[in-house]
């Protein structure tokens, strides 16, 4: 069991914290066929495999990065090789189009009533849950929105 620092518990309770949700949150979700989203390691490995010809000159470097669990750098290299549009389509095919459902962890996070929740997740599952639970009263912003600063 996790031993949470009292200061953190108090900050969350007083709504004086920022929650950051990573990919592990969505790993608990499933679609109607029982499929869960791929881990970042598996997702990137699948791209490397299906785009092997384009990836060939970078295979050693990409495999080394994946072994070190440096998914961000590996992802940046892959995007540079195949382009943002193709990467975006592959990501949508894996993380959005399969129709994953929200789960209890999304409900638990929403119930914390945080003022600000940040997530780089592609799947949008938490945003869907929070939008529905709040009857569309939350505001969802993207990093590139002009007023985000």
Coordinates of N, CA and C in Angstrom, one line a residue:
X1 N 0.8 -1.2 0.0 CA 0.0 0.0 0.0 C 0.9 1.2 0.0
X2 N 0.4 2.3 -0.7 CA 1.2 3.5 -0.8 C 1.0 4.3 0.5
X3 N 2.1 4.9 1.0 CA 2.0 5.8 2.1 C 2.1 7.2 1.5
X4 N 1.0 7.9 1.5 CA 0.9 9.3 0.9 C 1.3 10.3 1.9
X5 N 2.2 11.2 1.6 CA 2.6 12.3 2.5 C 1.4 13.1 2.9
X6 N 1.3 13.4 4.2 CA 0.1 14.2 4.7 C 0.0 15.6 4.0
X7 N 1.1 16.2 3.7 CA 1.1 17.5 3.0 C 0.4 17.4 1.6
X8 N 0.7 16.3 0.9 CA 0.1 16.0 -0.4 C -1.4 15.8 -0.2
X9 N -1.8 15.0 0.7 CA -3.3 14.8 1.0 C -4.0 16.1 1.3
X10 N -3.4 16.9 2.1 CA -4.0 18.2 2.5 C -4.1 19.1 1.3
X11 N -3.0 19.1 0.4 CA -3.0 20.0 -0.7 C -4.1 19.6 -1.7
X12 N -4.3 18.3 -1.9 CA -5.4 17.8 -2.8 C -6.7 18.1 -2.2
X13 N -6.9 17.9 -0.9 CA -8.2 18.2 -0.2 C -8.5 19.7 -0.3
X14 N -7.5 20.5 -0.2 CA -7.8 22.0 -0.3 C -7.8 22.5 -1.7
X15 N -7.7 21.6 -2.7 CA -7.7 22.0 -4.1 C -6.5 22.9 -4.5
X16 N -5.4 22.6 -3.8 CA -4.2 23.4 -4.1 C -3.1 22.5 -4.7
X17 N -3.5 21.7 -5.6 CA -2.6 20.8 -6.3 C -2.9 20.7 -7.7
X18 N -2.0 20.2 -8.5 CA -2.3 20.0 -9.9 C -2.1 18.4 -10.1
X19 N -3.1 17.8 -10.6 CA -3.0 16.4 -10.9 C -2.5 16.1 -12.3
X20 N -1.5 15.3 -12.4 CA -0.9 14.9 -13.7 C -1.2 13.5 -13.9
X21 N -2.0 13.2 -15.0 CA -2.3 11.8 -15.3 C -1.5 11.3 -16.5
X22 N -0.8 10.2 -16.3 CA 0.0 9.6 -17.3 C -0.7 8.4 -18.0
X23 N 0.0 7.7 -18.8 CA -0.6 6.6 -19.6 C -1.1 5.5 -18.7
X24 N -0.6 5.3 -17.5 CA -1.1 4.2 -16.7 C -2.6 4.3 -16.3
X25 N -3.1 5.5 -16.3 CA -4.5 5.7 -16.0 C -5.4 5.0 -17.1
X26 N -5.0 5.1 -18.3 CA -5.8 4.5 -19.4 C -5.6 3.0 -19.5
X27 N -4.5 2.5 -19.0 CA -4.2 1.1 -19.1 C -5.3 0.2 -18.5
X28 N -6.1 0.7 -17.6 CA -7.2 0.0 -16.9 C -8.4 -0.1 -17.8
X29 N -8.5 0.6 -18.8 CA -9.7 0.7 -19.7 C -9.7 -0.4 -20.7
X30 N -10.9 -0.7 -21.1 CA -11.2 -1.8 -22.1 C -12.2 -1.3 -23.1
X31 N -12.2 -1.9 -24.3 CA -13.3 -1.6 -25.2 C -14.3 -2.7 -25.1
X32 N -15.3 -2.7 -26.0 CA -16.4 -3.7 -25.9 C -15.9 -5.1 -26.2
X33 N -14.7 -5.2 -26.9 CA -14.1 -6.5 -27.2 C -13.2 -7.0 -26.1
X34 N -13.0 -6.2 -25.0 CA -12.1 -6.6 -23.9 C -10.6 -6.1 -24.2
X35 N -10.4 -5.4 -25.2 CA -9.0 -4.9 -25.5 C -8.7 -3.7 -24.7
X36 N -7.5 -3.7 -24.2 CA -6.9 -2.5 -23.5 C -5.9 -1.8 -24.4
X37 N -5.7 -0.5 -24.1 CA -4.8 0.2 -24.9 C -3.3 -0.3 -24.8
X38 N -2.5 -0.2 -25.8 CA -1.2 -0.7 -25.7 C -0.4 0.2 -24.8
X39 N 0.6 -0.4 -24.2 CA 1.6 0.4 -23.4 C 2.4 1.3 -24.4
X40 N 3.0 2.3 -23.9 CA 3.8 3.1 -24.9 C 4.9 2.3 -25.5
X41 N 5.5 1.4 -24.7 CA 6.6 0.5 -25.3 C 6.0 -0.3 -26.4
X42 N 4.9 -0.9 -26.2 CA 4.3 -1.8 -27.2 C 3.9 -1.0 -28.4
X43 N 3.3 0.2 -28.2 CA 2.8 1.0 -29.3 C 4.0 1.4 -30.2
X44 N 5.1 1.9 -29.6 CA 6.2 2.3 -30.3 C 6.9 1.1 -31.0
X45 N 6.9 0.0 -30.4 CA 7.5 -1.3 -31.0 C 6.7 -1.6 -32.2
X46 N 5.3 -1.5 -32.1 CA 4.5 -1.9 -33.2 C 4.7 -0.9 -34.4
X47 N 4.9 0.3 -34.1 CA 5.2 1.3 -35.2 C 6.6 0.9 -35.9
X48 N 7.6 0.6 -35.1 CA 8.9 0.3 -35.6 C 8.8 -1.0 -36.5
X49 N 8.0 -1.9 -36.0 CA 7.8 -3.2 -36.8 C 7.0 -2.9 -38.1
X50 N 5.9 -2.2 -38.1 CA 5.2 -2.0 -39.3 C 5.8 -1.0 -40.3
X51 N 6.7 -0.2 -39.8 CA 7.4 0.8 -40.6 C 8.9 0.5 -40.7
X52 N 9.2 -0.8 -40.7 CA 10.6 -1.3 -40.6 C 11.5 -0.7 -41.6
X53 N 11.0 -0.6 -42.9 CA 11.9 0.0 -43.9 C 12.4 1.4 -43.6
X54 N 11.4 2.2 -43.2 CA 11.8 3.6 -42.9 C 12.6 3.7 -41.6
X55 N 12.4 2.8 -40.7 CA 13.1 2.8 -39.4 C 14.5 2.1 -39.4
X56 N 14.8 1.4 -40.5 CA 16.0 0.6 -40.5 C 17.2 1.3 -40.1
X57 N 17.5 2.6 -40.6 CA 18.7 3.2 -40.2 C 18.8 3.6 -38.7
X58 N 17.6 3.6 -38.0 CA 17.6 4.0 -36.7 C 17.2 2.9 -35.7
X59 N 17.2 1.7 -36.1 CA 16.7 0.6 -35.3 C 17.5 0.4 -34.0
X60 N 18.9 0.5 -34.1 CA 19.7 0.3 -32.9 C 19.4 1.4 -31.9
X61 N 19.4 2.6 -32.4 CA 19.1 3.7 -31.5 C 17.7 3.6 -30.9
X62 N 16.7 3.3 -31.7 CA 15.4 3.2 -31.1 C 15.2 2.1 -30.1
X63 N 15.8 0.9 -30.4 CA 15.8 -0.2 -29.5 C 16.5 0.1 -28.2
X64 N 17.6 0.8 -28.3 CA 18.3 1.3 -27.1 C 17.5 2.2 -26.2
X65 N 16.8 3.1 -26.9 CA 15.9 4.1 -26.1 C 14.8 3.3 -25.5
X66 N 14.2 2.4 -26.2 CA 13.1 1.6 -25.6 C 13.5 0.8 -24.5
X67 N 14.7 0.2 -24.6 CA 15.3 -0.6 -23.5 C 15.5 0.3 -22.2
X68 N 15.9 1.6 -22.4 CA 16.1 2.5 -21.3 C 14.8 3.1 -20.9
X69 N 13.7 2.8 -21.5 CA 12.3 3.3 -21.2 C 12.3 4.8 -21.5
X70 N 13.1 5.3 -22.4 CA 13.1 6.7 -22.9 C 12.1 6.8 -24.0
X71 N 10.8 6.7 -23.7 CA 9.8 6.7 -24.8 C 9.6 8.0 -25.4
X72 N 9.8 9.1 -24.7 CA 9.6 10.4 -25.3 C 10.6 10.6 -26.4
X73 N 11.9 10.3 -26.2 CA 12.9 10.5 -27.2 C 12.6 9.6 -28.4
X74 N 12.3 8.3 -28.1 CA 12.0 7.4 -29.2 C 10.8 7.8 -30.0
X75 N 9.8 8.3 -29.3 CA 8.6 8.9 -30.0 C 9.0 10.0 -30.9
X76 N 9.8 10.9 -30.4 CA 10.2 12.1 -31.2 C 11.0 11.7 -32.5
X77 N 11.8 10.7 -32.3 CA 12.6 10.2 -33.5 C 11.6 9.6 -34.5
X78 N 10.7 8.8 -34.0 CA 9.7 8.1 -34.9 C 8.8 9.2 -35.6
X79 N 8.4 10.2 -34.9 CA 7.6 11.3 -35.5 C 8.4 12.0 -36.6
X80 N 9.7 12.2 -36.3 CA 10.6 12.8 -37.3 C 10.7 12.0 -38.6
X81 N 10.7 10.7 -38.4 CA 10.9 9.8 -39.5 C 9.6 9.6 -40.4
X82 N 8.4 9.4 -39.7 CA 7.2 9.1 -40.4 C 6.3 10.4 -40.6
X83 N 6.6 11.4 -39.8 CA 5.8 12.6 -39.9 C 4.6 12.6 -38.9
X84 N 4.2 13.9 -38.5 CA 3.2 14.0 -37.5 C 1.8 13.5 -37.9
X85 N 1.5 13.6 -39.2 CA 0.2 13.2 -39.6 C 0.1 11.7 -39.5
X86 N 1.1 11.0 -40.1 CA 1.1 9.5 -40.0 C 1.1 9.0 -38.6
X87 N 1.9 9.6 -37.8 CA 2.0 9.2 -36.3 C 0.6 9.5 -35.7
X88 N 0.0 10.6 -36.0 CA -1.3 10.9 -35.4 C -2.3 9.9 -35.8
X89 N -2.3 9.4 -37.0 CA -3.3 8.4 -37.4 C -3.0 7.1 -36.7
X90 N -1.7 6.7 -36.6 CA -1.4 5.4 -35.9 C -1.8 5.5 -34.4
X91 N -1.6 6.7 -33.8 CA -2.0 6.9 -32.4 C -3.5 6.8 -32.2
X92 N -4.2 7.5 -33.2 CA -5.7 7.4 -33.1 C -6.2 6.0 -33.3
X93 N -5.6 5.2 -34.2 CA -6.0 3.8 -34.4 C -5.8 3.0 -33.1
X94 N -4.7 3.3 -32.3 CA -4.5 2.6 -31.1 C -5.2 3.1 -29.9
X95 N -5.3 4.4 -29.7 CA -5.7 4.9 -28.5 C -7.2 5.5 -28.5
X96 N -7.7 5.9 -29.6 CA -9.0 6.5 -29.7 C -10.0 5.7 -30.4
X97 N -9.7 5.2 -31.6 CA -10.7 4.6 -32.4 C -11.2 3.2 -31.9
X98 N -10.5 2.5 -31.1 CA -11.0 1.3 -30.6 C -12.2 1.4 -29.6
X99 N -12.5 2.7 -29.2 CA -13.6 2.9 -28.3 C -13.5 2.4 -26.9
X100 N -12.3 2.7 -26.3 CA -12.1 2.3 -24.9 C -13.1 3.1 -24.0
X101 N -13.5 2.4 -22.9 CA -14.5 2.9 -22.0 C -13.7 3.5 -20.8
X102 N -14.3 4.5 -20.2 CA -13.7 5.0 -18.9 C -13.9 3.9 -17.8
X103 N -13.2 4.1 -16.7 CA -13.3 3.1 -15.7 C -13.3 3.8 -14.3
X104 N -13.3 3.0 -13.3 CA -13.4 3.5 -11.9 C -12.3 4.5 -11.5
X105 N -11.1 4.3 -12.1 CA -10.0 5.2 -11.7 C -10.3 6.6 -12.2
X106 N -11.0 6.8 -13.4 CA -11.4 8.1 -13.9 C -12.4 8.7 -12.9
X107 N -13.3 7.9 -12.4 CA -14.3 8.4 -11.5 C -13.6 8.9 -10.2
X108 N -12.7 8.1 -9.7 CA -12.0 8.4 -8.5 C -11.2 9.7 -8.6
X109 N -10.5 9.9 -9.7 CA -9.8 11.1 -10.0 C -10.7 12.3 -10.1
X110 N -11.8 12.2 -10.8 CA -12.7 13.3 -10.9 C -13.3 13.6 -9.5
X111 N -13.5 12.7 -8.7 CA -14.1 12.9 -7.4 C -13.2 13.7 -6.5
X112 N -11.9 13.8 -6.8 CA -11.0 14.6 -6.0 C -11.3 16.1 -6.2
X113 N -12.0 16.5 -7.2 CA -12.5 17.8 -7.5 C -11.3 18.8 -7.6
X114 N -10.3 18.4 -8.3 CA -9.1 19.2 -8.5 C -9.4 20.4 -9.4
X115 N -8.8 21.5 -9.2 CA -9.0 22.7 -10.0 C -8.4 22.5 -11.4
X116 N -7.3 21.7 -11.4 CA -6.5 21.6 -12.6 C -6.0 20.1 -12.7
X117 N -6.3 19.5 -13.9 CA -5.8 18.2 -14.2 C -5.1 18.2 -15.5
X118 N -3.9 17.8 -15.6 CA -3.1 17.8 -16.8 C -2.9 16.4 -17.3
X119 N -3.0 16.2 -18.6 CA -2.7 14.9 -19.1 C -2.3 15.0 -20.5
X120 N -1.2 14.3 -20.8 CA -0.7 14.2 -22.2 C -1.3 13.1 -23.0
X121 N -2.2 12.4 -22.4 CA -2.8 11.2 -23.0 C -3.5 11.4 -24.3
X122 N -3.3 10.6 -25.2 CA -4.0 10.7 -26.5 C -5.4 10.3 -26.5
X123 N -5.7 9.3 -25.6 CA -7.0 8.7 -25.7 C -8.2 9.6 -25.2
X124 N -8.0 10.6 -24.5 CA -9.1 11.5 -24.1 C -10.1 10.9 -23.1
X125 N -9.8 9.7 -22.5 CA -10.8 9.1 -21.6 C -11.1 9.9 -20.4
X126 N -10.1 10.5 -19.8 CA -10.4 11.3 -18.6 C -11.3 12.5 -19.0
X127 N -10.9 13.1 -20.1 CA -11.7 14.3 -20.5 C -13.1 13.9 -20.8
X128 N -13.3 12.7 -21.4 CA -14.7 12.3 -21.7 C -15.5 12.1 -20.4
X129 N -14.8 11.4 -19.4 CA -15.5 11.1 -18.1 C -15.8 12.4 -17.4
X130 N -14.9 13.3 -17.3 CA -15.1 14.6 -16.6 C -16.1 15.4 -17.3
X131 N -16.1 15.5 -18.6 CA -17.2 16.2 -19.4 C -18.6 15.7 -19.1
X132 N -18.7 14.4 -19.1 CA -20.0 13.8 -18.9 C -20.4 13.9 -17.4
X133 N -19.5 13.7 -16.5 CA -19.9 13.8 -15.1 C -20.2 15.2 -14.7
X134 N -19.6 16.2 -15.3 CA -19.8 17.6 -15.0 C -21.0 18.2 -15.8
X135 N -21.6 17.4 -16.6 CA -22.6 17.9 -17.5 C -22.1 19.0 -18.4
X136 N -20.9 18.8 -18.9 CA -20.2 19.7 -19.8 C -19.8 21.1 -19.2
X137 N -19.6 21.1 -17.9 CA -19.2 22.4 -17.3 C -17.7 22.6 -17.1
X138 N -16.9 21.5 -17.4 CA -15.5 21.7 -17.3 C -15.0 22.3 -18.6
X139 N -13.8 22.9 -18.5 CA -13.1 23.4 -19.7 C -11.9 22.6 -20.0
X140 N -11.8 22.1 -21.2 CA -10.7 21.3 -21.7 C -9.9 22.2 -22.6
X141 N -8.6 22.3 -22.3 CA -7.7 23.1 -23.1 C -6.6 22.2 -23.7
X142 N -6.0 22.7 -24.8 CA -4.9 22.0 -25.4 C -3.7 22.8 -25.2
X143 N -2.5 22.2 -25.2 CA -1.3 22.9 -25.0 C -1.0 24.1 -26.0
X144 N -1.6 24.0 -27.1 CA -1.4 25.0 -28.2 C -2.4 26.1 -28.2
X145 N -3.4 26.0 -27.3 CA -4.4 27.1 -27.2 C -3.7 28.4 -26.8
X146 N -4.1 29.5 -27.5 CA -3.4 30.8 -27.3 C -3.5 31.3 -25.8
X147 N -4.6 30.9 -25.1 CA -4.8 31.5 -23.8 C -4.3 30.5 -22.7
X148 N -3.6 29.5 -23.0 CA -3.2 28.5 -22.0 C -2.2 29.0 -21.0
X149 N -1.3 29.9 -21.5 CA -0.3 30.5 -20.5 C -1.0 31.3 -19.4

